[in-house]
GROMACS .gro file of C-alpha atoms in nm:
model
  494
    1MET     CA    1  10.015  -2.249   0.771
    2LYS     CA    2  10.152  -1.903   0.830
    3GLY     CA    3   9.963  -1.781   0.526
    4LEU     CA    4   9.639  -1.920   0.666
    5GLN     CA    5   9.707  -1.745   0.996
    6ASN     CA    6   9.759  -1.414   0.814
    7ILE     CA    7   9.438  -1.462   0.618
    8TYR     CA    8   9.252  -1.546   0.939
    9HIS     CA    9   9.406  -1.245   1.113
   10HIS     CA   10   9.311  -1.006   0.830
   11SER     CA   11   8.963  -1.158   0.812
   12TYR     CA   12   8.918  -1.115   1.187
   13THR     CA   13   9.043  -0.754   1.171
   14PHE     CA   14   8.809  -0.676   0.881
   15SER     CA   15   8.511  -0.827   1.067
   16PHE     CA   16   8.595  -0.630   1.378
   17LEU     CA   17   8.622  -0.306   1.179
   18LEU     CA   18   8.294  -0.381   1.002
   19VAL     CA   19   8.112  -0.442   1.331
   20PHE     CA   20   8.268  -0.127   1.479
   21LEU     CA   21   8.161   0.077   1.175
   22VAL     CA   22   7.804  -0.055   1.199
   23LEU     CA   23   7.793   0.036   1.567
   24ILE     CA   24   7.915   0.386   1.496
   25LEU     CA   25   7.671   0.444   1.213
   26PHE     CA   26   7.360   0.296   1.371
   27HIS     CA   27   7.399   0.325   1.747
   28PRO     CA   28   7.257   0.667   1.858
   29ALA     CA   29   7.509   0.708   2.135
   30LEU     CA   30   7.807   0.640   1.907
   31SER     CA   31   7.692   0.793   1.578
   32ILE     CA   32   7.908   1.063   1.423
   33TYR     CA   33   7.685   1.340   1.290
   34VAL     CA   34   7.777   1.621   1.055
   35ASN     CA   35   7.647   1.947   1.202
   36THR     CA   36   7.828   2.209   0.990
   37LEU     CA   37   7.813   2.335   0.635
   38SER     CA   38   8.124   2.504   0.490
   39SER     CA   39   8.141   2.757   0.210
   40SER     CA   40   8.259   2.482  -0.026
   41GLU     CA   41   7.965   2.251   0.055
   42SER     CA   42   7.593   2.249  -0.014
   43LEU     CA   43   7.276   2.064   0.077
   44THR     CA   44   7.046   1.955  -0.204
   45ILE     CA   45   6.710   1.785  -0.212
   46SER     CA   46   6.840   1.516  -0.448
   47SER     CA   47   7.134   1.424  -0.224
   48ASN     CA   48   6.906   1.372   0.077
   49ARG     CA   49   7.190   1.500   0.296
   50THR     CA   50   7.109   1.660   0.632
   51LEU     CA   51   7.283   1.832   0.922
   52VAL     CA   52   7.240   1.673   1.266
   53SER     CA   53   7.322   1.855   1.590
   54HIS     CA   54   7.572   1.715   1.842
   55GLY     CA   55   7.374   1.473   2.059
   56GLY     CA   56   7.138   1.396   1.772
   57VAL     CA   57   6.834   1.585   1.902
   58PHE     CA   58   6.775   1.810   1.599
   59GLU     CA   59   6.809   1.759   1.225
   60LEU     CA   60   6.808   2.015   0.940
   61GLY     CA   61   6.722   1.934   0.583
   62PHE     CA   62   6.458   1.948   0.313
   63PHE     CA   63   6.109   1.809   0.365
   64LYS     CA   64   5.783   1.783   0.176
   65PRO     CA   65   5.454   1.776   0.373
   66LEU     CA   66   5.240   1.470   0.309
   67GLY     CA   67   5.016   1.518   0.009
   68ARG     CA   68   5.196   1.837  -0.100
   69SER     CA   69   5.425   1.896  -0.398
   70ARG     CA   70   5.614   2.183  -0.232
   71TRP     CA   71   5.951   2.156  -0.060
   72TYR     CA   72   6.080   2.339   0.246
   73LEU     CA   73   6.404   2.376   0.438
   74GLY     CA   74   6.340   2.309   0.805
   75ILE     CA   75   6.453   2.176   1.143
   76TRP     CA   76   6.282   1.888   1.319
   77TYR     CA   77   6.331   1.664   1.624
   78LYS     CA   78   6.536   1.364   1.513
   79LYS     CA   79   6.482   1.148   1.822
   80VAL     CA   80   6.104   1.192   1.842
   81SER     CA   81   5.922   0.925   1.643
   82GLN     CA   82   5.635   1.164   1.569
   83LYS     CA   83   5.772   1.403   1.304
   84THR     CA   84   5.777   1.744   1.474
   85TYR     CA   85   5.906   2.056   1.300
   86ALA     CA   86   6.060   2.337   1.505
   87TRP     CA   87   6.157   2.587   1.233
   88VAL     CA   88   6.097   2.646   0.863
   89ALA     CA   89   6.321   2.878   0.660
   90ASN     CA   90   6.114   2.937   0.346
   91ARG     CA   91   5.766   2.889   0.492
   92ASP     CA   92   5.614   3.154   0.263
   93SER     CA   93   5.839   3.084  -0.036
   94PRO     CA   94   5.824   2.709  -0.098
   95LEU     CA   95   6.018   2.530  -0.370
   96SER     CA   96   5.774   2.423  -0.639
   97ASN     CA   97   5.965   2.104  -0.723
   98SER     CA   98   6.247   1.881  -0.601
   99ILE     CA   99   6.520   2.117  -0.723
  100GLY     CA  100   6.670   2.303  -0.429
  101THR     CA  101   7.014   2.388  -0.293
  102LEU     CA  102   7.129   2.543   0.035
  103LYS     CA  103   7.475   2.700   0.023
  104ILE     CA  104   7.687   2.981   0.163
  105SER     CA  105   7.741   3.276  -0.068
  106GLY     CA  106   7.979   3.540   0.069
  107ASN     CA  107   7.850   3.600   0.420
  108ASN     CA  108   7.494   3.485   0.346
  109LEU     CA  109   7.306   3.159   0.351
  110VAL     CA  110   7.100   3.125   0.034
  111LEU     CA  111   6.838   2.877  -0.079
  112LEU     CA  112   6.834   2.839  -0.457
  113GLY     CA  113   6.552   2.691  -0.659
  114GLN     CA  114   6.504   2.612  -1.023
  115SER     CA  115   6.732   2.813  -1.259
  116ASN     CA  116   6.936   2.911  -0.948
  117ASN     CA  117   6.686   3.176  -0.850
  118THR     CA  118   6.710   3.285  -0.483
  119VAL     CA  119   6.406   3.155  -0.290
  120TRP     CA  120   6.528   3.249   0.058
  121SER     CA  121   6.832   3.423   0.207
  122THR     CA  122   6.966   3.544   0.540
  123ASN     CA  123   6.980   3.881   0.362
  124LEU     CA  124   7.275   4.024   0.551
  125THR     CA  125   7.452   4.338   0.436
  126ARG     CA  126   7.759   4.237   0.244
  127GLU     CA  127   8.094   4.304   0.405
  128ASN     CA  128   8.452   4.192   0.371
  129VAL     CA  129   8.472   3.832   0.490
  130ARG     CA  130   8.754   3.820   0.746
  131SER     CA  131   8.774   3.442   0.764
  132PRO     CA  132   8.587   3.140   0.629
  133VAL     CA  133   8.214   3.139   0.710
  134ILE     CA  134   8.033   2.823   0.818
  135ALA     CA  135   7.674   2.733   0.909
  136GLU     CA  136   7.617   2.513   1.213
  137LEU     CA  137   7.320   2.339   1.372
  138LEU     CA  138   7.371   2.374   1.748
  139PRO     CA  139   7.257   2.113   2.007
  140ASN     CA  140   6.968   2.340   2.116
  141GLY     CA  141   6.823   2.356   1.763
  142ASN     CA  142   6.962   2.699   1.676
  143PHE     CA  143   7.090   2.717   1.317
  144VAL     CA  144   7.366   2.978   1.307
  145MET     CA  145   7.610   3.131   1.065
  146ARG     CA  146   7.949   3.237   1.202
  147TYR     CA  147   8.313   3.279   1.119
  148SER     CA  148   8.485   2.943   1.156
  149SER     CA  149   8.726   3.096   1.408
  150ASN     CA  150   8.451   3.237   1.634
  151LYS     CA  151   8.223   3.007   1.833
  152ASP     CA  152   8.097   3.274   2.073
  153SER     CA  153   7.722   3.338   2.044
  154SER     CA  154   7.788   3.712   2.045
  155GLY     CA  155   7.979   3.665   1.721
  156PHE     CA  156   7.700   3.495   1.524
  157LEU     CA  157   7.644   3.663   1.191
  158TRP     CA  158   7.290   3.524   1.184
  159GLN     CA  159   7.079   3.277   1.384
  160SER     CA  160   6.745   3.108   1.329
  161PHE     CA  161   6.647   3.181   1.691
  162ASP     CA  162   6.599   3.545   1.586
  163PHE     CA  163   6.340   3.438   1.328
  164PRO     CA  164   6.101   3.190   1.495
  165THR     CA  165   5.813   3.036   1.307
  166ASP     CA  166   5.547   2.866   1.521
  167THR     CA  167   5.768   2.716   1.795
  168LEU     CA  168   5.966   2.848   2.091
  169LEU     CA  169   6.247   2.612   2.194
  170PRO     CA  170   6.443   2.614   2.523
  171ASP     CA  171   6.690   2.907   2.547
  172MET     CA  172   6.517   3.077   2.253
  173LYS     CA  173   6.391   3.430   2.322
  174LEU     CA  174   6.041   3.555   2.250
  175GLY     CA  175   5.999   3.933   2.250
  176TYR     CA  176   6.171   4.259   2.159
  177ASP     CA  177   6.538   4.312   2.088
  178LEU     CA  178   6.551   4.686   2.155
  179LYS     CA  179   6.896   4.720   1.996
  180THR     CA  180   6.781   4.594   1.655
  181GLY     CA  181   6.410   4.677   1.685
  182ARG     CA  182   6.324   4.314   1.601
  183ASN     CA  183   6.018   4.161   1.766
  184ARG     CA  184   6.045   3.783   1.781
  185ILE     CA  185   5.692   3.645   1.746
  186LEU     CA  186   5.532   3.304   1.698
  187THR     CA  187   5.304   3.258   1.396
  188SER     CA  188   5.094   2.948   1.340
  189TRP     CA  189   5.108   2.721   1.037
  190ARG     CA  190   4.820   2.780   0.794
  191SER     CA  191   4.718   2.417   0.843
  192SER     CA  192   4.870   2.094   0.974
  193ASP     CA  193   5.027   2.021   0.633
  194ASP     CA  194   5.095   2.381   0.524
  195PRO     CA  195   5.385   2.562   0.700
  196SER     CA  196   5.299   2.902   0.547
  197SER     CA  197   5.213   3.182   0.791
  198GLY     CA  198   4.871   3.140   0.952
  199ASN     CA  199   4.645   3.391   1.130
  200THR     CA  200   4.727   3.314   1.495
  201THR     CA  201   5.023   3.493   1.654
  202TYR     CA  202   5.176   3.520   2.000
  203LYS     CA  203   5.386   3.830   2.061
  204ILE     CA  204   5.476   4.092   2.317
  205ASP     CA  205   5.293   4.424   2.303
  206THR     CA  206   5.499   4.714   2.435
  207GLN     CA  207   5.238   4.978   2.350
  208ARG     CA  208   5.058   4.912   2.678
  209GLY     CA  209   5.153   5.073   3.007
  210LEU     CA  210   5.331   4.747   3.088
  211PRO     CA  211   5.454   4.491   2.833
  212GLU     CA  212   5.224   4.191   2.796
  213PHE     CA  213   5.220   3.888   2.567
  214ILE     CA  214   4.909   3.875   2.350
  215LEU     CA  215   4.754   3.580   2.166
  216ASN     CA  216   4.595   3.721   1.849
  217GLN     CA  217   4.369   3.572   1.587
  218GLY     CA  218   4.427   3.820   1.308
  219ARG     CA  219   4.354   4.160   1.466
  220TYR     CA  220   4.137   4.008   1.738
  221GLU     CA  221   4.299   3.975   2.081
  222MET     CA  222   4.208   3.637   2.228
  223GLN     CA  223   4.415   3.618   2.546
  224ARG     CA  224   4.680   3.821   2.727
  225SER     CA  225   4.943   3.715   2.973
  226GLY     CA  226   4.902   3.998   3.222
  227PRO     CA  227   5.220   4.176   3.341
  228TRP     CA  228   5.514   3.984   3.488
  229ASN     CA  229   5.508   4.010   3.869
  230GLY     CA  230   5.856   3.876   3.936
  231MET     CA  231   5.744   3.514   3.957
  232GLU     CA  232   5.483   3.460   3.685
  233PHE     CA  233   5.251   3.632   3.441
  234SER     CA  234   4.941   3.719   3.642
  235GLY     CA  235   4.711   3.599   3.363
  236ILE     CA  236   4.877   3.260   3.316
  237PRO     CA  237   4.916   3.092   3.655
  238GLU     CA  238   4.992   2.771   3.465
  239VAL     CA  239   5.333   2.916   3.372
  240GLN     CA  240   5.520   2.825   3.688
  241GLY     CA  241   5.866   2.679   3.734
  242LEU     CA  242   5.906   2.300   3.751
  243ASN     CA  243   6.193   2.090   3.876
  244TYR     CA  244   6.301   2.030   3.516
  245MET     CA  245   6.209   2.370   3.368
  246VAL     CA  246   6.297   2.729   3.462
  247TYR     CA  247   6.121   3.036   3.320
  248ASN     CA  248   6.284   3.376   3.279
  249TYR     CA  249   6.150   3.720   3.190
  250THR     CA  250   6.391   4.005   3.109
  251GLU     CA  251   6.303   4.373   3.083
  252ASN     CA  252   6.587   4.623   3.051
  253SER     CA  253   6.733   4.882   2.811
  254GLU     CA  254   6.837   4.611   2.563
  255GLU     CA  255   6.546   4.369   2.552
  256ILE     CA  256   6.200   4.271   2.671
  257SER     CA  257   6.187   3.896   2.636
  258TYR     CA  258   6.072   3.564   2.774
  259THR     CA  259   6.259   3.235   2.760
  260PHE     CA  260   6.271   2.900   2.936
  261HIS     CA  261   6.551   2.657   3.015
  262MET     CA  262   6.545   2.280   3.064
  263THR     CA  263   6.748   2.160   3.363
  264ASN     CA  264   6.689   1.800   3.253
  265GLN     CA  265   6.814   1.774   2.894
  266SER     CA  266   6.654   1.432   2.840
  267ILE     CA  267   6.311   1.597   2.853
  268TYR     CA  268   6.198   1.798   2.549
  269SER     CA  269   5.952   2.085   2.580
  270ARG     CA  270   5.827   2.343   2.333
  271LEU     CA  271   5.580   2.631   2.318
  272THR     CA  272   5.381   2.618   1.995
  273VAL     CA  273   5.109   2.840   1.853
  274SER     CA  274   4.844   2.681   1.631
  275ASP     CA  275   4.503   2.794   1.510
  276TYR     CA  276   4.339   2.984   1.800
  277THR     CA  277   4.561   2.826   2.068
  278LEU     CA  278   4.897   2.844   2.243
  279ASN     CA  279   5.024   2.506   2.364
  280ARG     CA  280   5.297   2.387   2.600
  281LEU     CA  281   5.396   2.036   2.485
  282THR     CA  282   5.639   1.802   2.662
  283TRP     CA  283   5.801   1.477   2.552
  284ILE     CA  284   5.948   1.256   2.823
  285PRO     CA  285   6.124   0.938   2.709
  286PRO     CA  286   6.036   0.662   2.652
  287SER     CA  287   5.703   0.818   2.553
  288ARG     CA  288   5.609   0.794   2.186
  289ALA     CA  289   5.398   1.108   2.177
  290TRP     CA  290   5.392   1.468   2.299
  291SER     CA  291   5.192   1.538   2.616
  292MET     CA  292   4.984   1.856   2.643
  293PHE     CA  293   5.115   2.033   2.954
  294TRP     CA  294   4.879   2.331   2.922
  295THR     CA  295   4.693   2.523   2.654
  296LEU     CA  296   4.544   2.871   2.609
  297PRO     CA  297   4.262   2.966   2.600
  298THR     CA  298   4.176   2.718   2.874
  299ASP     CA  299   3.819   2.797   2.982
  300VAL     CA  300   3.524   3.033   2.933
  301CYS     CA  301   3.696   3.306   3.137
  302ASP     CA  302   4.003   3.327   2.913
  303PRO     CA  303   3.847   3.514   2.616
  304LEU     CA  304   3.884   3.890   2.656
  305TYR     CA  305   3.584   4.126   2.685
  306LEU     CA  306   3.353   3.849   2.812
  307CYS     CA  307   3.286   4.065   3.117
  308GLY     CA  308   3.286   4.444   3.075
  309SER     CA  309   3.448   4.720   3.277
  310TYR     CA  310   3.459   4.694   3.658
  311SER     CA  311   3.348   4.330   3.645
  312TYR     CA  312   3.543   4.007   3.659
  313CYS     CA  313   3.497   3.651   3.541
  314ASP     CA  314   3.494   3.368   3.795
  315LEU     CA  315   3.454   3.004   3.694
  316ILE     CA  316   3.293   2.898   4.021
  317THR     CA  317   3.008   3.151   4.009
  318SER     CA  318   2.690   3.144   3.804
  319PRO     CA  319   2.672   3.359   3.604
  320ASN     CA  320   3.047   3.384   3.550
  321CYS     CA  321   3.053   3.765   3.531
  322ASN     CA  322   3.050   3.947   3.864
  323CYS     CA  323   3.044   4.318   3.948
  324ILE     CA  324   3.323   4.430   4.180
  325ARG     CA  325   3.177   4.521   4.521
  326GLY     CA  326   3.072   4.884   4.511
  327PHE     CA  327   2.952   4.848   4.150
  328VAL     CA  328   2.622   4.743   3.992
  329PRO     CA  329   2.536   4.619   3.639
  330LYS     CA  330   2.528   4.898   3.383
  331ASN     CA  331   2.247   4.722   3.196
  332PRO     CA  332   2.047   4.511   3.445
  333GLN     CA  333   1.828   4.360   3.172
  334GLN     CA  334   2.125   4.227   2.976
  335TRP     CA  335   2.295   4.121   3.298
  336ASP     CA  336   1.988   3.914   3.389
  337LEU     CA  337   2.023   3.747   3.050
  338ARG     CA  338   2.383   3.657   3.148
  339ASP     CA  339   2.535   3.906   2.907
  340GLY     CA  340   2.803   4.088   3.107
  341THR     CA  341   2.978   4.263   2.818
  342GLN     CA  342   2.850   4.610   2.917
  343GLY     CA  343   3.006   4.573   3.260
  344CYS     CA  344   2.928   4.762   3.578
  345VAL     CA  345   2.917   5.119   3.713
  346ARG     CA  346   2.994   5.266   4.054
  347THR     CA  347   2.719   5.298   4.308
  348THR     CA  348   2.899   5.604   4.451
  349GLN     CA  349   3.154   5.814   4.262
  350MET     CA  350   3.505   5.857   4.402
  351SER     CA  351   3.534   6.172   4.612
  352CYS     CA  352   3.912   6.222   4.575
  353SER     CA  353   3.927   6.255   4.954
  354GLY     CA  354   3.843   5.992   5.209
  355ASP     CA  355   3.845   5.711   4.950
  356GLY     CA  356   3.984   5.371   5.035
  357PHE     CA  357   4.066   5.038   4.872
  358LEU     CA  358   3.899   4.701   4.836
  359ARG     CA  359   4.142   4.410   4.803
  360LEU     CA  360   4.058   4.140   4.548
  361ASN     CA  361   4.262   3.818   4.574
  362ASN     CA  362   4.389   3.581   4.305
  363MET     CA  363   4.317   3.815   4.016
  364ASN     CA  364   4.441   3.843   3.661
  365LEU     CA  365   4.528   4.213   3.662
  366PRO     CA  366   4.331   4.453   3.438
  367ASP     CA  367   4.447   4.546   3.089
  368THR     CA  368   4.753   4.768   3.128
  369LYS     CA  369   4.673   5.018   2.850
  370THR     CA  370   4.603   5.283   3.115
  371ALA     CA  371   4.863   5.159   3.362
  372THR     CA  372   5.189   5.315   3.474
  373VAL     CA  373   5.458   5.163   3.691
  374ASP     CA  374   5.708   5.278   3.951
  375ARG     CA  375   5.949   4.992   4.014
  376ILE     CA  376   6.137   5.144   4.307
  377ILE     CA  377   5.857   5.281   4.524
  378ASP     CA  378   5.808   5.125   4.867
  379VAL     CA  379   5.491   4.914   4.856
  380LYS     CA  380   5.371   5.084   5.175
  381LYS     CA  381   5.343   5.406   4.976
  382CYS     CA  382   5.140   5.258   4.689
  383GLU     CA  383   4.809   5.340   4.854
  384GLU     CA  384   4.923   5.693   4.937
  385ARG     CA  385   5.044   5.753   4.580
  386CYS     CA  386   4.717   5.629   4.428
  387LEU     CA  387   4.503   5.835   4.665
  388SER     CA  388   4.700   6.147   4.575
  389ASP     CA  389   4.588   6.108   4.211
  390CYS     CA  390   4.213   6.164   4.167
  391ASN     CA  391   4.221   5.960   3.843
  392CYS     CA  392   4.386   5.654   3.998
  393THR     CA  393   4.131   5.372   4.010
  394SER     CA  394   4.344   5.079   4.124
  395PHE     CA  395   4.693   4.954   4.205
  396ALA     CA  396   4.887   4.629   4.243
  397ILE     CA  397   5.236   4.529   4.351
  398ALA     CA  398   5.481   4.529   4.058
  399ASP     CA  399   5.720   4.264   4.196
  400VAL     CA  400   5.574   4.031   4.459
  401ARG     CA  401   5.905   3.868   4.555
  402ASN     CA  402   6.064   3.925   4.895
  403GLY     CA  403   5.773   4.118   5.042
  404GLY     CA  404   5.709   4.323   4.730
  405LEU     CA  405   5.867   4.618   4.550
  406GLY     CA  406   5.720   4.882   4.319
  407CYS     CA  407   5.362   4.949   4.214
  408VAL     CA  408   5.141   4.936   3.906
  409PHE     CA  409   4.879   5.211   3.890
  410TRP     CA  410   4.564   5.218   3.675
  411THR     CA  411   4.367   5.524   3.568
  412GLY     CA  412   4.035   5.507   3.386
  413GLU     CA  413   3.815   5.200   3.366
  414LEU     CA  414   3.933   4.856   3.477
  415VAL     CA  415   3.873   4.596   3.206
  416GLU     CA  416   3.953   4.231   3.130
  417ILE     CA  417   3.973   4.106   3.489
  418ARG     CA  418   3.926   3.749   3.604
  419LYS     CA  419   3.956   3.559   3.930
  420PHE     CA  420   4.156   3.239   3.969
  421ALA     CA  421   4.109   2.963   4.225
  422VAL     CA  422   4.489   2.952   4.259
  423GLY     CA  423   4.748   3.200   4.131
  424GLY     CA  424   4.707   3.555   4.010
  425GLN     CA  425   4.774   3.836   4.256
  426ASP     CA  426   4.606   4.098   4.476
  427LEU     CA  427   4.434   4.394   4.310
  428TYR     CA  428   4.339   4.700   4.516
  429VAL     CA  429   4.032   4.880   4.376
  430ARG     CA  430   3.958   5.235   4.486
  431LEU     CA  431   3.611   5.296   4.633
  432ASN     CA  432   3.426   5.586   4.791
  433ALA     CA  433   3.437   5.570   5.172
  434ALA     CA  434   3.059   5.521   5.174
  435ASP     CA  435   3.099   5.201   4.973
  436LEU     CA  436   3.389   5.069   5.173
  437ASP     CA  437   3.179   5.031   5.488
  438PHE     CA  438   2.865   4.938   5.305
  439SER     CA  439   2.934   4.619   5.159
  440SER     CA  440   2.567   4.558   5.178
  441ASP     CA  441   2.647   4.201   5.082
  442GLU     CA  442   2.926   4.179   5.332
  443LYS     CA  443   2.718   4.355   5.596
  444ARG     CA  444   2.429   4.118   5.541
  445HIS     CA  445   2.672   3.830   5.547
  446ARG     CA  446   2.829   3.946   5.873
  447THR     CA  447   2.490   4.033   6.025
  448GLY     CA  448   2.357   3.695   5.920
  449LYS     CA  449   2.654   3.524   6.078
  450ILE     CA  450   2.609   3.722   6.401
  451ILE     CA  451   2.235   3.654   6.414
  452GLY     CA  452   2.289   3.289   6.334
  453TRP     CA  453   2.556   3.262   6.600
  454SER     CA  454   2.334   3.441   6.855
  455ILE     CA  455   2.035   3.222   6.778
  456GLY     CA  456   2.251   2.913   6.798
  457VAL     CA  457   2.393   3.014   7.138
  458SER     CA  458   2.043   3.106   7.267
  459VAL     CA  459   1.898   2.775   7.155
  460MET     CA  460   2.183   2.589   7.321
  461LEU     CA  461   2.131   2.780   7.646
  462ILE     CA  462   1.756   2.714   7.644
  463LEU     CA  463   1.809   2.346   7.570
  464SER     CA  464   2.071   2.328   7.845
  465VAL     CA  465   1.828   2.486   8.097
  466LEU     CA  466   1.546   2.251   7.989
  467VAL     CA  467   1.772   1.948   8.016
  468LEU     CA  468   1.890   2.062   8.361
  469CYS     CA  469   1.532   2.116   8.483
  470PHE     CA  470   1.423   1.781   8.342
  471TRP     CA  471   1.719   1.612   8.506
  472LYS     CA  472   1.648   1.771   8.847
  473ARG     CA  473   1.281   1.675   8.821
  474ARG     CA  474   1.375   1.316   8.748
  475GLN     CA  475   1.616   1.321   9.039
  476LYS     CA  476   1.337   1.437   9.275
  477GLN     CA  477   1.101   1.170   9.139
  478ALA     CA  478   1.363   0.901   9.183
  479LYS     CA  479   1.436   1.018   9.540
  480ALA     CA  480   1.064   1.022   9.627
  481TYR     CA  481   1.028   0.674   9.481
  482VAL     CA  482   1.316   0.541   9.694
  483VAL     CA  483   1.172   0.698  10.013
  484GLY     CA  484   0.827   0.553   9.935
  485MET     CA  485   0.967   0.208   9.881
  486LYS     CA  486   1.151   0.223  10.215
  487ASN     CA  487   0.832   0.324  10.398
  488PHE     CA  488   0.641   0.047  10.224
  489VAL     CA  489   0.898  -0.215  10.333
  490GLU     CA  490   0.889  -0.089  10.691
  491MET     CA  491   0.507  -0.115  10.698
  492GLU     CA  492   0.520  -0.470  10.563
  493LYS     CA  493   0.756  -0.572  10.844
  494VAL     CA  494   0.515  -0.445  11.106
   0.00000   0.00000   0.00000
């Protein structure tokens, strides 16, 4: 009997352990994931082993696009049912067959192919290894290499976040690291099933007067962000903070970069560049698919050079290209054919004395190639500073927060301007004094309003007088009628 009890006890214990093991292995909240690779370990295609970040959001391993015979080392979202890749190591050096090994060699990560030839490497300068080196997939999707004794991000020997492919993840920086000279850019896949570098890129351009992010198709500039105004990029009003997402732009002696942070970690969001477009995609559980939050280019006014110098694009007007007040079409015939690429010219040249400014609201600021900035000037002195330079054609506030600080100044022609229904910022365009007062359109508009108001008031007065006269006449008639009736009654009594 005691033996049966022992058997039952052991059987019960085994069953309990088995159930517990199944729960650990298959329940997402309880699963134990391996997220590190030591110098004595390796990942191979044949083993099908992967690294999974703490929390189980990201997974690193080998993959083969559908219908392709090439293999890649990459990172994808583990919890999203729709297979979504965030990073590819050897995008332009694929493995030609299913022979591939990822391992640590000295202080480098190396990807070996057939015959142990190096297909991809972190390519760090060799140095004396102070302590064991490990590779780790972090919860935010960053694949890093570090000394096992140092978990501080400043001590990373290498990180995938410094070498983005087509996707910007939360807390990942896009832009220049001025200390290393590295420009972190996004480059599209060649096609939906080919991770190799495509023709569309999104990167920061520091060769302008002010840094701006540019969406390029090859050498052709498709869309630009406009300069950062302290709250948003003037050319992308869609990029505004949400209750679950915070944007950040940094410009100092060490870096010029953009990043975003998720305050709600259960929501996934990514910025991805694909052929001809830049997309903000968001996945909110329990959704089974990514939602398109916004995309660029968005409309007919997004492409650059649609409207030429001193003109701006406005979606609500027809045609979309409009000359700034004080300017007329450079080529009226083409303008009449709704071709605004040649832009507009001044009706009266600037005099360099007595000029003033026309304020345009909700604008994407002009291209900053000819712009300069003074970040500490009092905004009240912006107009004075611009007027003191005969070549200054326009200015805008550099940082619009807290009443404004600093100014952006343009010299030369103003190009690539558009007007938004909401967003953008004020642009002050310099005009000759003769054109400031003119506003033939504005004058006609005001005159028309005055005339209309005067006519309306006059008509109302005339109608009021006529109604009053008619009313008095009716009153007299009614009074006469009453008197007549009284007299008639009196006569009948007699």
